[in-house]
Coordinates of C-alpha atoms in Angstrom, one line a residue:
X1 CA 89.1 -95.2 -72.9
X2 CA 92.8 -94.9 -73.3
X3 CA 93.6 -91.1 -71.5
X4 CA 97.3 -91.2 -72.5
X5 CA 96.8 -88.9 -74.9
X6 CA 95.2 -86.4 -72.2
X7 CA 97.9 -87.0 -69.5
X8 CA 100.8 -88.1 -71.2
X9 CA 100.4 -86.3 -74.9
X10 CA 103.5 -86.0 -77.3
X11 CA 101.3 -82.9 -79.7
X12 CA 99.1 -80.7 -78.4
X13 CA 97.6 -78.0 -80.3
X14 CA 96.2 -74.8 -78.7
X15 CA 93.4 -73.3 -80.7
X16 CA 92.3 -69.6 -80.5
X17 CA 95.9 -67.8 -79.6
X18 CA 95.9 -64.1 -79.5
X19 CA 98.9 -62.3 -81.8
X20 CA 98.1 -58.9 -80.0
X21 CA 97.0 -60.2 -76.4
X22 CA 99.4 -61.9 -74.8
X23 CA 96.5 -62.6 -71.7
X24 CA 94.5 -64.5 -73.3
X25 CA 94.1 -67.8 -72.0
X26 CA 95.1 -70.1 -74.8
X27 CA 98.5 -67.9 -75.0
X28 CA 98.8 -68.6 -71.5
X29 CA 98.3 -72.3 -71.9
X30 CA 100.2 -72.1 -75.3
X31 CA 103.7 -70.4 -73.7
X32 CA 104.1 -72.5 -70.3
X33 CA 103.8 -75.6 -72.5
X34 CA 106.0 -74.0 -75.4
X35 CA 108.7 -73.1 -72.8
X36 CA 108.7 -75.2 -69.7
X37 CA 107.3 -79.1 -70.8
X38 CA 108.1 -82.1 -73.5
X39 CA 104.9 -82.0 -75.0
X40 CA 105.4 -80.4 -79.1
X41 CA 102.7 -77.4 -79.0
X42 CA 101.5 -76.0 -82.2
X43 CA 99.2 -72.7 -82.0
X44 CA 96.3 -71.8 -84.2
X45 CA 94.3 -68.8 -85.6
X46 CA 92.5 -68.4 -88.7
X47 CA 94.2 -64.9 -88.4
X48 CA 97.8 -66.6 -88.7
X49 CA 101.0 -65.1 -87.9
X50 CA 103.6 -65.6 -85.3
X51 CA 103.4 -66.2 -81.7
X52 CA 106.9 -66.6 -79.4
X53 CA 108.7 -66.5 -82.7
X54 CA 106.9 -69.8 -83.7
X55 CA 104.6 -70.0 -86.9
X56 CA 100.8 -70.0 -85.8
X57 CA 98.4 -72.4 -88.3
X58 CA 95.2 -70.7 -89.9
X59 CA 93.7 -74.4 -89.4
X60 CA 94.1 -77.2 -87.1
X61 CA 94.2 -79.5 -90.8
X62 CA 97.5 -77.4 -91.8
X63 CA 99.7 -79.1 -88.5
X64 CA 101.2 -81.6 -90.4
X65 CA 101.8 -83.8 -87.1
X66 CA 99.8 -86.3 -85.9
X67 CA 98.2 -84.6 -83.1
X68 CA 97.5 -86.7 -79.6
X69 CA 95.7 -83.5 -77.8
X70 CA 93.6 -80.0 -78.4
X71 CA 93.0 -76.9 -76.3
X72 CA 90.3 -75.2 -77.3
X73 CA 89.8 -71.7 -76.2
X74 CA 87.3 -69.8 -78.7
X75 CA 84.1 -68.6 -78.3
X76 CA 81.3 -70.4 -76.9
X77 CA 79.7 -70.3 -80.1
X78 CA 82.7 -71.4 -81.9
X79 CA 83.4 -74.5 -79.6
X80 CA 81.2 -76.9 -81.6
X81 CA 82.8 -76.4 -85.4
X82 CA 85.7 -76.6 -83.5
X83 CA 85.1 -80.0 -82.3
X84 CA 83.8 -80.9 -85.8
X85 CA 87.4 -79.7 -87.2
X86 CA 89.1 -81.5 -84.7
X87 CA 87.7 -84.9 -85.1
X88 CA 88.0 -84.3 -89.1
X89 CA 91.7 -83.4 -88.5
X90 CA 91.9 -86.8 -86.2
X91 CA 92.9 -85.2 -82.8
X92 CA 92.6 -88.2 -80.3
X93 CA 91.6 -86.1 -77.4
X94 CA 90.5 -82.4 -76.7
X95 CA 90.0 -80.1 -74.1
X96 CA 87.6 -77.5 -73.9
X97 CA 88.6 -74.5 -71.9
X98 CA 85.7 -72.4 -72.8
X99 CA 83.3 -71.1 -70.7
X100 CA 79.3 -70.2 -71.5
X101 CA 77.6 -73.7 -71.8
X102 CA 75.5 -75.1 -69.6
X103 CA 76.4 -73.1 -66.8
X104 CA 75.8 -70.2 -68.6
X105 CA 71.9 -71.0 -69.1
X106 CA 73.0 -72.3 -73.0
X107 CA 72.7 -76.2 -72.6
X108 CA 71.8 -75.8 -76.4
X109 CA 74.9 -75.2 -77.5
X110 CA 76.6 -77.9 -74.8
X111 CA 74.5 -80.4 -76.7
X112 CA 75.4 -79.7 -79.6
X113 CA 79.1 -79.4 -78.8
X114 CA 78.5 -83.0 -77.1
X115 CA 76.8 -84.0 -80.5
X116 CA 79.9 -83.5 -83.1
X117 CA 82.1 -84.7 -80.5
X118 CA 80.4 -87.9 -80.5
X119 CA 80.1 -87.7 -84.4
X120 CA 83.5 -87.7 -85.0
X121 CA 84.0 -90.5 -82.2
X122 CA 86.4 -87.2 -80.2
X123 CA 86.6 -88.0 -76.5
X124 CA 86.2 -84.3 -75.1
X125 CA 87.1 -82.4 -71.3
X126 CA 84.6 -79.7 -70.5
X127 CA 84.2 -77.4 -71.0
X128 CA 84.5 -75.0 -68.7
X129 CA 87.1 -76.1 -67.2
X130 CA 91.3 -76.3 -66.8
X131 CA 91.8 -79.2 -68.3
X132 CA 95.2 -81.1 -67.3
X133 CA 98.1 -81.3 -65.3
X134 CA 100.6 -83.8 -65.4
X135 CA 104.0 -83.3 -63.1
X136 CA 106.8 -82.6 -65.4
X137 CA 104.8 -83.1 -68.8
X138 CA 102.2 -80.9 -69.5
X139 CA 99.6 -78.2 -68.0
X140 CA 96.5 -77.0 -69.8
X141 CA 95.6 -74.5 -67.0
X142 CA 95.2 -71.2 -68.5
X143 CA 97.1 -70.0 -65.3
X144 CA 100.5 -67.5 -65.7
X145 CA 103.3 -70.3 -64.4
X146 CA 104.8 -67.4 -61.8
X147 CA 100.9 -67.3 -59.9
X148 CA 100.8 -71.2 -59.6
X149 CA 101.7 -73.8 -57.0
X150 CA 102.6 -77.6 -58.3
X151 CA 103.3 -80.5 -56.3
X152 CA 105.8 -82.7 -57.9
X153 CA 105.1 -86.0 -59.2
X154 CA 104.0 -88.8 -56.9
X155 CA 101.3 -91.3 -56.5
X156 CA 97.8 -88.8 -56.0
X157 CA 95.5 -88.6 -59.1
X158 CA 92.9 -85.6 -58.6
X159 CA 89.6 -85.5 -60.4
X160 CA 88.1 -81.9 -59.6
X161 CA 84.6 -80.3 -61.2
X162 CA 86.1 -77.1 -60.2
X163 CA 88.9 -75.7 -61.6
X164 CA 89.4 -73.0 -58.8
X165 CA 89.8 -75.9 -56.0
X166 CA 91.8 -77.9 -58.2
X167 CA 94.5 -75.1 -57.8
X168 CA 93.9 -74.4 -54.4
X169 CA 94.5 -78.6 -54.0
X170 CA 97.8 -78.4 -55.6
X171 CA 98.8 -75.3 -52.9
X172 CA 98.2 -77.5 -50.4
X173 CA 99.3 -80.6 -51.5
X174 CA 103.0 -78.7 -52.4
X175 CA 103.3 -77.3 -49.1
X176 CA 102.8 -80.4 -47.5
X177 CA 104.9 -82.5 -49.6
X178 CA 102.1 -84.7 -50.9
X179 CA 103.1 -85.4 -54.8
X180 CA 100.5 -86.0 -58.0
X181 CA 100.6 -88.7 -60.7
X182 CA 97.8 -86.4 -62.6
X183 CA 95.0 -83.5 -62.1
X184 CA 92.6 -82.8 -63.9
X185 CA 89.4 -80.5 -64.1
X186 CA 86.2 -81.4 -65.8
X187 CA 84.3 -78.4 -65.1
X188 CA 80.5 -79.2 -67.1
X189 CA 81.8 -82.9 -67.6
X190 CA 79.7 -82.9 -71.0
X191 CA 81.2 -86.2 -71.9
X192 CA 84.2 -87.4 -70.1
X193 CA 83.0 -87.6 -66.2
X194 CA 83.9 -89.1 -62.4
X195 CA 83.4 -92.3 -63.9
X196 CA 85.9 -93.0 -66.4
X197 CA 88.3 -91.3 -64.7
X198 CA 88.3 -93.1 -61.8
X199 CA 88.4 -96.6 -64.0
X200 CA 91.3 -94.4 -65.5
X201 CA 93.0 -93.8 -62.5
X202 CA 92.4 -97.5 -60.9
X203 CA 94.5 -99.1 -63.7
X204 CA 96.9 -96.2 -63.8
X205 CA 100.4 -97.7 -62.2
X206 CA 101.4 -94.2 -61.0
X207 CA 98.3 -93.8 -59.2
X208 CA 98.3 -95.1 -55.8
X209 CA 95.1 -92.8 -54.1
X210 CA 92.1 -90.9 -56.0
X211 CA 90.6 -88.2 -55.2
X212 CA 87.7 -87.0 -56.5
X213 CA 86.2 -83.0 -55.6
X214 CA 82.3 -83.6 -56.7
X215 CA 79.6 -80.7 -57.0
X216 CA 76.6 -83.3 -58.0
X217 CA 75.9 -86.3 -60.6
X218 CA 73.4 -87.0 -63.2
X219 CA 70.3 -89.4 -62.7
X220 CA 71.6 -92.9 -61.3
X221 CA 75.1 -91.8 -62.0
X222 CA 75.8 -90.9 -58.2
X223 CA 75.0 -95.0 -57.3
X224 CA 77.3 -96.3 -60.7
X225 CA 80.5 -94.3 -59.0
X226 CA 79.6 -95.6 -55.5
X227 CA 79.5 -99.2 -56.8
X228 CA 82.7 -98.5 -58.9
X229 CA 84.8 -96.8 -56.1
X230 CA 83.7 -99.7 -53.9
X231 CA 85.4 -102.2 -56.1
X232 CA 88.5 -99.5 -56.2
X233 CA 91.9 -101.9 -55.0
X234 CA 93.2 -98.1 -54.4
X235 CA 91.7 -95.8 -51.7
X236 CA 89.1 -93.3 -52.9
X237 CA 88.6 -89.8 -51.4
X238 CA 85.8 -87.9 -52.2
X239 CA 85.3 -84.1 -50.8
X240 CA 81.9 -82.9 -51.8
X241 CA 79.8 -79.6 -52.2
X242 CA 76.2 -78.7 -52.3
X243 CA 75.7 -78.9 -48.4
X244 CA 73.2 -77.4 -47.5
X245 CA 70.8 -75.3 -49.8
X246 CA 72.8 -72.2 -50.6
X247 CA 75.3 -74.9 -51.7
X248 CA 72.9 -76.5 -53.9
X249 CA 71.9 -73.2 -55.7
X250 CA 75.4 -72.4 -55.9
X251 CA 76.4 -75.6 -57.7
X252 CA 73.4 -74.9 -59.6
X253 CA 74.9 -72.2 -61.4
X254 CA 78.7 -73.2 -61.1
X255 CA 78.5 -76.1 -63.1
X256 CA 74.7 -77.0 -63.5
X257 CA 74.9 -79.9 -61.5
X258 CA 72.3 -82.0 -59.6
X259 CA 73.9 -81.7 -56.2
X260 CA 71.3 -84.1 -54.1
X261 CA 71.1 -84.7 -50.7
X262 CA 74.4 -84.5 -49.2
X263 CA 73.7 -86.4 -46.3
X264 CA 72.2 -89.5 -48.0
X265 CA 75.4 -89.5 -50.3
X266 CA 77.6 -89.3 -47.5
X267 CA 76.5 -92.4 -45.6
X268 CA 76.2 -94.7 -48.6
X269 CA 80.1 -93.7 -49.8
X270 CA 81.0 -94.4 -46.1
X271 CA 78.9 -97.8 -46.1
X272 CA 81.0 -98.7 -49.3
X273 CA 84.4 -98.1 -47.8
X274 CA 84.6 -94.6 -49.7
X275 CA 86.7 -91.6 -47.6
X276 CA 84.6 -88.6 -47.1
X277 CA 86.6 -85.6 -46.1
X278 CA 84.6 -82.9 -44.6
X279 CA 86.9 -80.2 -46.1
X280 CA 90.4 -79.2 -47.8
X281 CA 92.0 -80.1 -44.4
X282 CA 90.6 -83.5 -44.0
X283 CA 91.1 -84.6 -48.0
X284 CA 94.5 -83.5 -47.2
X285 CA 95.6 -85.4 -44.5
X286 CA 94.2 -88.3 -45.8
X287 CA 95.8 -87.9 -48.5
X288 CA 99.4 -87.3 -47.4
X289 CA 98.9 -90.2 -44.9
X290 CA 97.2 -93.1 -47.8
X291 CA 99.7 -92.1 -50.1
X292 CA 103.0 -93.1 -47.7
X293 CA 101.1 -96.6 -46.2
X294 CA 99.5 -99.0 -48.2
X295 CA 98.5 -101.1 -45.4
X296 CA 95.8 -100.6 -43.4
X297 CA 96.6 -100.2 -39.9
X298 CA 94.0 -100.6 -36.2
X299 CA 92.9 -97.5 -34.0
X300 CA 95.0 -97.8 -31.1
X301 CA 97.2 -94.9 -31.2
X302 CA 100.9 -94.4 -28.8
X303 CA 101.5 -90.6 -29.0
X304 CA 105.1 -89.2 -28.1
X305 CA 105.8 -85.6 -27.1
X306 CA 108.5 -83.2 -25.3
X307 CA 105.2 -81.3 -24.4
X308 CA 102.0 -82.1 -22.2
X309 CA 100.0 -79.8 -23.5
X310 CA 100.3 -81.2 -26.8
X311 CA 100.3 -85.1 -26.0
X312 CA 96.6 -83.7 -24.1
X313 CA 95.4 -82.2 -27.2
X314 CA 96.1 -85.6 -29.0
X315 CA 94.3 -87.5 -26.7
X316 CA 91.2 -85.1 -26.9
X317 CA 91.4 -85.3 -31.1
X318 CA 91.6 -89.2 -31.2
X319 CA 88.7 -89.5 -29.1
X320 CA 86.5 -87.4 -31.3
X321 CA 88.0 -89.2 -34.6
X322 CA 86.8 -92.3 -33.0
X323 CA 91.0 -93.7 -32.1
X324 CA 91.6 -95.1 -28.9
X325 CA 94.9 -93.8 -27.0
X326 CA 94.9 -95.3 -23.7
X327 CA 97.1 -95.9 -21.1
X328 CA 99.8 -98.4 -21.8
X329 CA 99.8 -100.9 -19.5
X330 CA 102.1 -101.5 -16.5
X331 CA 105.1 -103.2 -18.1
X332 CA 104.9 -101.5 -21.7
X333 CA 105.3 -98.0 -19.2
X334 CA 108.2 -100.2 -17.4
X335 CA 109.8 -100.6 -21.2
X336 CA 109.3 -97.0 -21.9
X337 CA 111.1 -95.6 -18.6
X338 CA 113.9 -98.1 -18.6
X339 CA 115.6 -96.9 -21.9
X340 CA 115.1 -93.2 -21.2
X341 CA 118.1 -90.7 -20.1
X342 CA 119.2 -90.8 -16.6
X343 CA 118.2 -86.8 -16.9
X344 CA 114.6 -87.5 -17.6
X345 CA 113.8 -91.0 -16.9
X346 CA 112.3 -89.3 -12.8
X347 CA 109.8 -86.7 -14.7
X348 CA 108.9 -87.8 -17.7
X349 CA 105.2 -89.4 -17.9
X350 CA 105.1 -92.7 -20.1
X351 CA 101.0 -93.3 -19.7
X352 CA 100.2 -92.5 -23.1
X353 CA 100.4 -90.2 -24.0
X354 CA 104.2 -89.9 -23.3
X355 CA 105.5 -86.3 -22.2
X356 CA 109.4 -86.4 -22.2
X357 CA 109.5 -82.9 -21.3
X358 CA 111.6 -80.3 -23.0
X359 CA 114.9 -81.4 -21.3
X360 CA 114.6 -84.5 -23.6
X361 CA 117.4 -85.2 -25.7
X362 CA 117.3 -87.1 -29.0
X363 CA 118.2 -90.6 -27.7
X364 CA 114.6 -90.4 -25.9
X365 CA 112.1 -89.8 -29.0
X366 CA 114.6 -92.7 -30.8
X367 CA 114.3 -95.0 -27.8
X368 CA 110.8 -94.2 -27.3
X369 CA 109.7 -94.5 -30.8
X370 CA 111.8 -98.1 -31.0
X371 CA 109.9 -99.2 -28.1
X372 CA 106.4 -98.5 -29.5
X373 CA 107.7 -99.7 -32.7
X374 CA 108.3 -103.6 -31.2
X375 CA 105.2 -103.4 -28.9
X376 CA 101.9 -105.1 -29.9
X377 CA 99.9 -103.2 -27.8
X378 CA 99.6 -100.2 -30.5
X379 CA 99.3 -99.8 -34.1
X380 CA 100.4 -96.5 -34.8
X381 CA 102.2 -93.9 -33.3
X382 CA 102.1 -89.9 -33.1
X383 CA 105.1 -88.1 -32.9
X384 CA 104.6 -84.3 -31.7
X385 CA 108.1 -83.0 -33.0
X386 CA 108.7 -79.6 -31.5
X387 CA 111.7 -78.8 -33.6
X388 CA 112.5 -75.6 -30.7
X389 CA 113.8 -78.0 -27.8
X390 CA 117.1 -77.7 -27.2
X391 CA 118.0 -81.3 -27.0
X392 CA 117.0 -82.4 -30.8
X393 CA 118.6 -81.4 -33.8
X394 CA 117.4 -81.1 -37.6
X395 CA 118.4 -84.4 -38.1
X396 CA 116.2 -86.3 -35.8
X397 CA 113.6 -86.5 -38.6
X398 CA 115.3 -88.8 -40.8
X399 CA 117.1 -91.2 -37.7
X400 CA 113.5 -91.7 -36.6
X401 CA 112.4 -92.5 -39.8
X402 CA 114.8 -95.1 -40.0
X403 CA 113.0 -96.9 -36.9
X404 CA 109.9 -96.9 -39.3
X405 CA 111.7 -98.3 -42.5
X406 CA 113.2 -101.0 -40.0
X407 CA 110.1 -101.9 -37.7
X408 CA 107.5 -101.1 -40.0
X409 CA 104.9 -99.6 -37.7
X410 CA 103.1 -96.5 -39.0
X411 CA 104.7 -93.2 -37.6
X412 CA 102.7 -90.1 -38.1
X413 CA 105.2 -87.0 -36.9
X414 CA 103.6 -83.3 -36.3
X415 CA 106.2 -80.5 -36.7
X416 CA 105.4 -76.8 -37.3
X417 CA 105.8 -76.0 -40.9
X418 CA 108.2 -73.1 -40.9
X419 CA 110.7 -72.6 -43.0
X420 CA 113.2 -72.6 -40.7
X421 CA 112.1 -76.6 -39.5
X422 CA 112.3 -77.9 -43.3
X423 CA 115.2 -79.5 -42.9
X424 CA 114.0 -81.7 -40.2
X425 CA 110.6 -81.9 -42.2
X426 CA 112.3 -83.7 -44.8
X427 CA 113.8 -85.7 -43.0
X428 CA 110.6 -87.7 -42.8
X429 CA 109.3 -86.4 -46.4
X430 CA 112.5 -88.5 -48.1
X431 CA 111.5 -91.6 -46.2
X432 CA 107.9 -91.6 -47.1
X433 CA 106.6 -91.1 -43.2
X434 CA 103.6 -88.3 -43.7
X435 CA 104.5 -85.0 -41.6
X436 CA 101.2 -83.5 -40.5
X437 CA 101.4 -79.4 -39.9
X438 CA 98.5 -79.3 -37.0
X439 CA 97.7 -81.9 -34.3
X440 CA 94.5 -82.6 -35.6
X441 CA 96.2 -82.9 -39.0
X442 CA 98.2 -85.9 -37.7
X443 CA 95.2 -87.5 -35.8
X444 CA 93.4 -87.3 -39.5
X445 CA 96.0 -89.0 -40.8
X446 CA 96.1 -91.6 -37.9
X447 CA 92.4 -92.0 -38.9
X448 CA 92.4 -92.6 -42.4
X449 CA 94.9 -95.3 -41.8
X450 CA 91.9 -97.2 -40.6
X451 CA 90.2 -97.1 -43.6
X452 CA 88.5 -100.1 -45.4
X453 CA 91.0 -101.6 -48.5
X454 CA 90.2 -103.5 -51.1
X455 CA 93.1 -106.0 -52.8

């Protein structure tokens, strides 16, 4: 199936615009596009009129265009004529924002929304769901633009059942840098499901990791995407719902999916080299730290600090992600100490992890982190930035970066995210080294690093 007419679309129309409320959802989706992306928008109502000073069609057949992408947000009843109109009208692609299908108790009327969209041959999002974003093109979410977060563009496609976490995703993902090639929410997934998307998002060149947030499959459909995400050359993450069995009710009557047995699933994604985060946090860090390395990289982890209590805590969150950080051995700590400041070289401890104490001046983390870089006895090291030591400046960041770029060894930094640090966050951001905001954050990131790859 050829979704460049859902991610990438040149028309769109938006069907069921309000002349007297400018709420409701299709306006919403109908102005952000008009006003802030390339895509040419058209709205319609049988009603006709005008809507931001732009004529709006009585029928999607009167848009004299040729029309790549439709919104629909009518009336649950409406929905399937709709469908029939678009296909007659030949829209390649649509997107039903609706809600009150299957979800709503009224599979009914899902089928038969299912069953003129396969009449007229109309690949079909939803509905109930927000539909599309694409970075700098176009957004479908019936969201005002001022009460949304959105990454920018980058290599992450997201395939979400839910539209709510889909936006909460994109929060997280813009405040920690981590940028989208494409998101999109599926809601009832009547037609279009997990499955083409991800074959959608393997061949997509912009695409680098996928993510997939599942409530529950059909019959056999749960051991189709394992096999397919298996044979993914890109790193899959899944985060999952439907727990335990409030969750299961609750998916139930979110999107009227089968969740199954959670813990069954689990293992056989792990067993076929799929990543399972446990939560927003996890999918999150994996994701920040997949997207920056393409290579996989081993377990054995050098972690740098200006603080003890932090280099501790590092140690204690490897061990229960399964990473090794042991003591270097004699000479690597005989490396470590002889390039260190005269100041610090008597008190700093260079076991591993490394504390270089808060007098620690910005030739140590470089000289440090070169070390590391050149030695074969790690193969990937944790920085704990604390951007408040008076020996470092904001642009430690980026020099240390440059040790990566030039050695190549996967550098995971930790540095509080406030406002006030940003500069020396992006340092790292601008040289593609992941900048975790926790300690356990980084350690995620170390782990996912030792993820199976395929290609």
């Amino acid at each position: 199936m050829n979704f460049d007419n859902f991610f990438h679309p040149r028309t769109m129309a938006v069907i069921g615009v309000s002349t007297s409320n400018d709420l409701h959802p299709a306006n919403v989706v109908y102005g952000k596009n008009l006003l802030r992306y390339p895509v040419k928008v058209f709205p319609v109502n049988p009603k006709g009129g005008t809507l931001l000073s732009q004529k709006v069609y009585r029928k999607i057949t009167d848009i004299e265009e040729e029309l790549d992408l439709a919104i629909i947000a009518v009336r649950a009843d409406l929905v399937p004529a709709t469908v029939r109109e678009c296909a007659a009208a030949g829209v390649k692609g649509a997107i039903v924002i609706s809600g009150g299908f299957a979800e709503a108790g009224r599979n009914d009327l899902q089928e038969e929304m299912l069953a003129e969209a396969e009449k007229g041959n109309l690949p079909v999002i939803g509905p109930n769901c927000l539909g599309i974003f694409t970075p700098a093109h176009v957004d479908t979410f019936f969201l005002p633009s001022e009460r949304t977060v959105q990454p920018g563009s980058g290599n992450v496609g997201i395939v979400s059942q839910s539209g709510g976490i889909l936006v909460d995703l994109l929060v997280k993902f813009a405040d920690e840098g981590i940028g989208l090639s494409s998101a999109v929410s599926i809601g009832n997934k009547a037609m279009i499901r997990e499955l083409s998307l991800l074959d959608h998002f393997i061949h997509d060149p912009l695409t680098g990791v996928i993510v997939f947030y599942i409530e529950g499959f059909r019959e056999n459909e749960g051991r189709e995407f394992v096999i397919a995400a298996k044979n993914s050359p890109k790193p899959v993450v899944v985060l999952k719902s439907g727990k335990t069995a409030g969750g299961v009710r609750a998916v139930s009557s979110h999107t009227a999916s089968l969740a199954g047995d959670y813990h069954v699933f689990k293992s056989v994604l792990e067993q076929h080299g799929v990543y399972v985060a446990a939560n927003e946090l996890e999918l999150t860090s994996y994701c920040e730290a997949l997207s920056c390395y393409e290579k996989p990289a081993g377990g054995r982890i050098g972690i740098v600090s200006g603080s003890g209590g932090h280099g501790a805590l590092a140690v204690d969150s490897c061990a229960a992600y399964g990473l090794s950080a042991e003591e270097f051995p004699i000479p690597l700590q005989e490396d470590l100490r002889r390039v260190l400041s005269d100041s610090i070289k008597g008190i700093a401890s260079v076991a591993n992890p490394i504390d270089l104490t808060g007098s620690a001046l910005e030739h140590d983390f470089e000289a440090t982190v070169e070390t590391l870089s050149k030695s074969d006895q790690i193969d990937c090291i944790l920085l704990l930035l604390l951007p408040y030591l008076p020996g470092i400046s904001s642009d430690l960041g980026a020099r240390i970066s440059m040790i990566y770029r030039r050695e190549g060894k996967p550098l995971i930094a930790y540095v509080p995210h406030v406002e006030k640090f940003r500069m020396l966050i992006e340092g790292f951001e601008l040289n593609r080294v992941p900048v975790a905001s926790s300690i356990e954050s980084a350690v995620m990131m170390a782990k996912a690093l030792t993820g199976k790859r395929n290609g």
